[in-house]
PDB file of C-alpha atoms in Angstrom:
ATOM      1  CA  MET E   1      25.108 -20.378   6.529  1.00  0.00           C
ATOM      2  CA  LEU E   2      21.790 -20.130   8.400  1.00  0.00           C
ATOM      3  CA  ASN E   3      22.898 -16.841   9.920  1.00  0.00           C
ATOM      4  CA  MET E   4      23.906 -15.463   6.585  1.00  0.00           C
ATOM      5  CA  ALA E   5      20.560 -16.447   4.964  1.00  0.00           C
ATOM      6  CA  ILE E   6      18.703 -14.544   7.884  1.00  0.00           C
ATOM      7  CA  VAL E   7      20.799 -11.529   7.354  1.00  0.00           C
ATOM      8  CA  ILE E   8      20.243 -11.379   3.669  1.00  0.00           C
ATOM      9  CA  ALA E   9      16.457 -11.996   4.191  1.00  0.00           C
ATOM     10  CA  PHE E  10      16.180  -9.071   6.630  1.00  0.00           C
ATOM     11  CA  GLY E  11      18.143  -6.851   4.177  1.00  0.00           C
ATOM     12  CA  ALA E  12      16.018  -7.911   1.170  1.00  0.00           C
ATOM     13  CA  PHE E  13      12.891  -7.531   3.439  1.00  0.00           C
ATOM     14  CA  ALA E  14      13.870  -4.008   4.308  1.00  0.00           C
ATOM     15  CA  ALA E  15      14.552  -3.186   0.635  1.00  0.00           C
ATOM     16  CA  VAL E  16      11.234  -4.624  -0.513  1.00  0.00           C
ATOM     17  CA  GLN E  17       9.389  -2.572   2.279  1.00  0.00           C
ATOM     18  CA  SER E  18      11.062   0.498   1.034  1.00  0.00           C
ATOM     19  CA  LYS E  19       9.941  -0.179  -2.391  1.00  0.00           C
ATOM     20  CA  LYS E  20       6.336  -0.745  -1.300  1.00  0.00           C
ATOM     21  CA  ASN E  21       6.570   2.581   0.614  1.00  0.00           C
ATOM     22  CA  GLN E  22       7.669   4.322  -2.475  1.00  0.00           C
ATOM     23  CA  GLY E  23       4.702   3.096  -4.563  1.00  0.00           C
ATOM     24  CA  GLY E  24       6.432   0.093  -5.982  1.00  0.00           C
ATOM     25  CA  PHE E  25       9.448   2.016  -7.500  1.00  0.00           C
ATOM     26  CA  LEU E  26      12.918   2.307  -6.058  1.00  0.00           C
ATOM     27  CA  THR E  27      16.200   3.228  -7.720  1.00  0.00           C
ATOM     28  CA  PHE E  28      19.369   1.041  -7.387  1.00  0.00           C
ATOM     29  CA  LYS E  29      20.803   3.509  -4.970  1.00  0.00           C
ATOM     30  CA  GLU E  30      17.763   3.524  -2.615  1.00  0.00           C
ATOM     31  CA  THR E  31      17.407  -0.240  -2.767  1.00  0.00           C
ATOM     32  CA  PHE E  32      20.985  -0.749  -1.959  1.00  0.00           C
ATOM     33  CA  THR E  33      20.811   1.754   0.878  1.00  0.00           C
ATOM     34  CA  SER E  34      17.682   0.098   2.422  1.00  0.00           C
ATOM     35  CA  PHE E  35      19.434  -3.368   2.247  1.00  0.00           C
ATOM     36  CA  LEU E  36      22.816  -2.017   3.761  1.00  0.00           C
ATOM     37  CA  VAL E  37      21.279   0.067   6.594  1.00  0.00           C
ATOM     38  CA  ALA E  38      19.194  -2.874   7.764  1.00  0.00           C
ATOM     39  CA  VAL E  39      22.191  -5.213   7.575  1.00  0.00           C
ATOM     40  CA  LEU E  40      24.481  -2.661   9.247  1.00  0.00           C
ATOM     41  CA  VAL E  41      22.205  -2.189  12.209  1.00  0.00           C
ATOM     42  CA  GLY E  42      21.882  -6.009  12.719  1.00  0.00           C
ATOM     43  CA  LEU E  43      25.704  -6.390  12.328  1.00  0.00           C
ATOM     44  CA  PHE E  44      26.401  -3.710  14.775  1.00  0.00           C
ATOM     45  CA  ILE E  45      24.189  -5.048  17.414  1.00  0.00           C
ATOM     46  CA  SER E  46      25.510  -8.514  16.881  1.00  0.00           C
ATOM     47  CA  THR E  47      29.192  -7.377  17.174  1.00  0.00           C
ATOM     48  CA  LEU E  48      28.464  -5.192  20.124  1.00  0.00           C
ATOM     49  CA  PHE E  49      26.835  -8.118  21.942  1.00  0.00           C
ATOM     50  CA  SER E  50      29.707 -10.416  21.155  1.00  0.00           C
ATOM     51  CA  ILE E  51      32.253  -7.928  22.313  1.00  0.00           C
ATOM     52  CA  LEU E  52      30.288  -7.605  25.741  1.00  0.00           C
ATOM     53  CA  LEU E  53      29.831 -11.377  26.022  1.00  0.00           C
ATOM     54  CA  PHE E  54      33.276 -12.423  25.378  1.00  0.00           C
ATOM     55  CA  ASN E  55      35.008  -9.559  27.082  1.00  0.00           C
ATOM     56  CA  VAL E  56      32.837  -8.449  29.968  1.00  0.00           C
ATOM     57  CA  ILE E  57      30.028 -10.949  30.715  1.00  0.00           C
ATOM     58  CA  ASP E  58      31.913 -14.273  30.428  1.00  0.00           C
ATOM     59  CA  PRO E  59      35.530 -13.846  29.280  1.00  0.00           C
ATOM     60  CA  GLU E  60      36.232 -17.798  30.071  1.00  0.00           C
ATOM     61  CA  ALA E  61      33.869 -18.537  27.117  1.00  0.00           C
ATOM     62  CA  LYS E  62      36.196 -17.155  24.456  1.00  0.00           C
ATOM     63  CA  GLN E  63      38.919 -19.483  25.727  1.00  0.00           C
ATOM     64  CA  ILE E  64      36.836 -22.548  25.818  1.00  0.00           C
ATOM     65  CA  ILE E  65      35.465 -21.850  22.312  1.00  0.00           C
ATOM     66  CA  SER E  66      39.015 -21.031  21.220  1.00  0.00           C
ATOM     67  CA  ASP E  67      40.386 -24.398  22.662  1.00  0.00           C
ATOM     68  CA  ASN E  68      37.427 -26.252  20.836  1.00  0.00           C
ATOM     69  CA  VAL E  69      38.132 -24.669  17.545  1.00  0.00           C
ATOM     70  CA  ILE E  70      41.777 -25.546  17.765  1.00  0.00           C
ATOM     71  CA  LYS E  71      40.942 -29.235  18.670  1.00  0.00           C
ATOM     72  CA  MET E  72      38.570 -29.422  15.748  1.00  0.00           C
ATOM     73  CA  THR E  73      40.877 -27.847  13.277  1.00  0.00           C
ATOM     74  CA  SER E  74      43.768 -30.090  14.367  1.00  0.00           C
ATOM     75  CA  GLY E  75      41.427 -33.196  13.952  1.00  0.00           C
ATOM     76  CA  MET E  76      40.210 -32.026  10.578  1.00  0.00           C
ATOM     77  CA  MET E  77      43.879 -31.318   9.489  1.00  0.00           C
ATOM     78  CA  GLU E  78      44.828 -35.072  10.684  1.00  0.00           C
ATOM     79  CA  LYS E  79      41.870 -36.456   8.671  1.00  0.00           C
ATOM     80  CA  PHE E  80      43.172 -34.690   5.536  1.00  0.00           C
ATOM     81  CA  GLY E  81      46.628 -36.038   5.917  1.00  0.00           C
ATOM     82  CA  ALA E  82      48.526 -32.837   7.037  1.00  0.00           C
ATOM     83  CA  LYS E  83      51.952 -33.190   8.320  1.00  0.00           C
ATOM     84  CA  PRO E  84      52.368 -32.937  12.240  1.00  0.00           C
ATOM     85  CA  ALA E  85      54.681 -29.813  11.808  1.00  0.00           C
ATOM     86  CA  ASP E  86      52.046 -28.040   9.658  1.00  0.00           C
ATOM     87  CA  ILE E  87      49.378 -28.796  12.161  1.00  0.00           C
ATOM     88  CA  ASN E  88      51.659 -27.477  14.894  1.00  0.00           C
ATOM     89  CA  ASN E  89      52.264 -24.370  12.946  1.00  0.00           C
ATOM     90  CA  VAL E  90      48.650 -23.661  12.567  1.00  0.00           C
ATOM     91  CA  ILE E  91      47.860 -24.337  16.191  1.00  0.00           C
ATOM     92  CA  LYS E  92      50.733 -21.854  17.243  1.00  0.00           C
ATOM     93  CA  GLU E  93      49.172 -19.198  14.933  1.00  0.00           C
ATOM     94  CA  MET E  94      45.595 -19.923  16.173  1.00  0.00           C
ATOM     95  CA  GLN E  95      46.804 -19.619  19.890  1.00  0.00           C
ATOM     96  CA  LYS E  96      48.372 -16.112  18.980  1.00  0.00           C
ATOM     97  CA  THR E  97      45.048 -14.800  17.560  1.00  0.00           C
ATOM     98  CA  ASP E  98      42.319 -13.584  19.870  1.00  0.00           C
ATOM     99  CA  SER E  99      39.291 -13.792  17.371  1.00  0.00           C
ATOM    100  CA  PHE E 100      36.967 -12.995  20.306  1.00  0.00           C
ATOM    101  CA  GLY E 101      38.665  -9.919  21.450  1.00  0.00           C
ATOM    102  CA  VAL E 102      37.576  -6.409  20.683  1.00  0.00           C
ATOM    103  CA  PHE E 103      39.901  -5.982  17.649  1.00  0.00           C
ATOM    104  CA  GLY E 104      39.062  -9.575  16.359  1.00  0.00           C
ATOM    105  CA  GLN E 105      35.344  -8.651  16.505  1.00  0.00           C
ATOM    106  CA  LEU E 106      35.860  -5.321  14.798  1.00  0.00           C
ATOM    107  CA  LYS E 107      37.893  -6.991  12.018  1.00  0.00           C
ATOM    108  CA  GLY E 108      34.980  -9.489  11.578  1.00  0.00           C
ATOM    109  CA  PHE E 109      32.639  -6.587  11.424  1.00  0.00           C
ATOM    110  CA  VAL E 110      34.501  -4.961   8.554  1.00  0.00           C
ATOM    111  CA  PHE E 111      34.831  -8.313   6.761  1.00  0.00           C
ATOM    112  CA  ASN E 112      31.097  -8.779   7.122  1.00  0.00           C
ATOM    113  CA  ILE E 113      30.386  -5.272   5.827  1.00  0.00           C
ATOM    114  CA  VAL E 114      32.363  -6.046   2.692  1.00  0.00           C
ATOM    115  CA  ILE E 115      30.732  -9.339   2.002  1.00  0.00           C
ATOM    116  CA  TYR E 116      27.195  -8.084   2.656  1.00  0.00           C
ATOM    117  CA  SER E 117      27.826  -5.003   0.543  1.00  0.00           C
ATOM    118  CA  ILE E 118      28.620  -7.162  -2.309  1.00  0.00           C
ATOM    119  CA  ILE E 119      25.472  -9.291  -1.645  1.00  0.00           C
ATOM    120  CA  GLY E 120      23.505  -6.101  -1.284  1.00  0.00           C
ATOM    121  CA  LEU E 121      24.687  -4.985  -4.711  1.00  0.00           C
ATOM    122  CA  ILE E 122      23.433  -8.134  -6.273  1.00  0.00           C
ATOM    123  CA  THR E 123      20.114  -7.915  -4.160  1.00  0.00           C
ATOM    124  CA  ALA E 124      19.646  -4.318  -5.259  1.00  0.00           C
ATOM    125  CA  LEU E 125      19.883  -5.233  -8.983  1.00  0.00           C
ATOM    126  CA  ILE E 126      17.144  -7.851  -8.398  1.00  0.00           C
ATOM    127  CA  ILE E 127      14.702  -5.796  -6.368  1.00  0.00           C
ATOM    128  CA  ARG E 128      15.023  -2.259  -7.964  1.00  0.00           C
ATOM    129  CA  ARG E 129      12.442  -1.005 -10.295  1.00  0.00           C
ATOM    130  CA  GLU E 130      13.013   2.353 -11.764  1.00  0.00           C
ATOM    131  CA  ARG E 131      10.077   4.841 -12.430  1.00  0.00           C
ATOM    132  CA  PRO E 132       9.044   4.920 -15.931  1.00  0.00           C
ATOM    133  CA  GLN E 133      10.254   8.046 -17.926  1.00  0.00           C
ATOM    134  CA  SER E 134       7.436  10.219 -19.393  1.00  0.00           C
ATOM    135  CA  ILE E 135       8.190  11.570 -22.763  1.00  0.00           C
TER     136      ILE E 135
END
């Protein structure tokens, strides 16, 4: 949640700065574009770093993290009273998935673009300020 708040804050900051640079007026499209460009640059850098970290720099880290996620998930499912067969099915599916591989990271990148685009649309509605029309 903190990461998401930081990303949104940077996107909103970029939109507000663009608005200031344009004399206090910015169309919806310009506001959304400012927000999205800032967010995309940050997401791209973050995704690139994660790909390098988990696949080049320290490939063992992705296995350690995956194992811990599986343990935490199974523990949480047990606390909620899930059947052992269901827990085993979830664990098998999680073991098949490589969330930290290149493809998994790229899927996460695309998913984040969609989520932050929706947030960007809402932010653009709030921040925009159209130029007054002269008659």
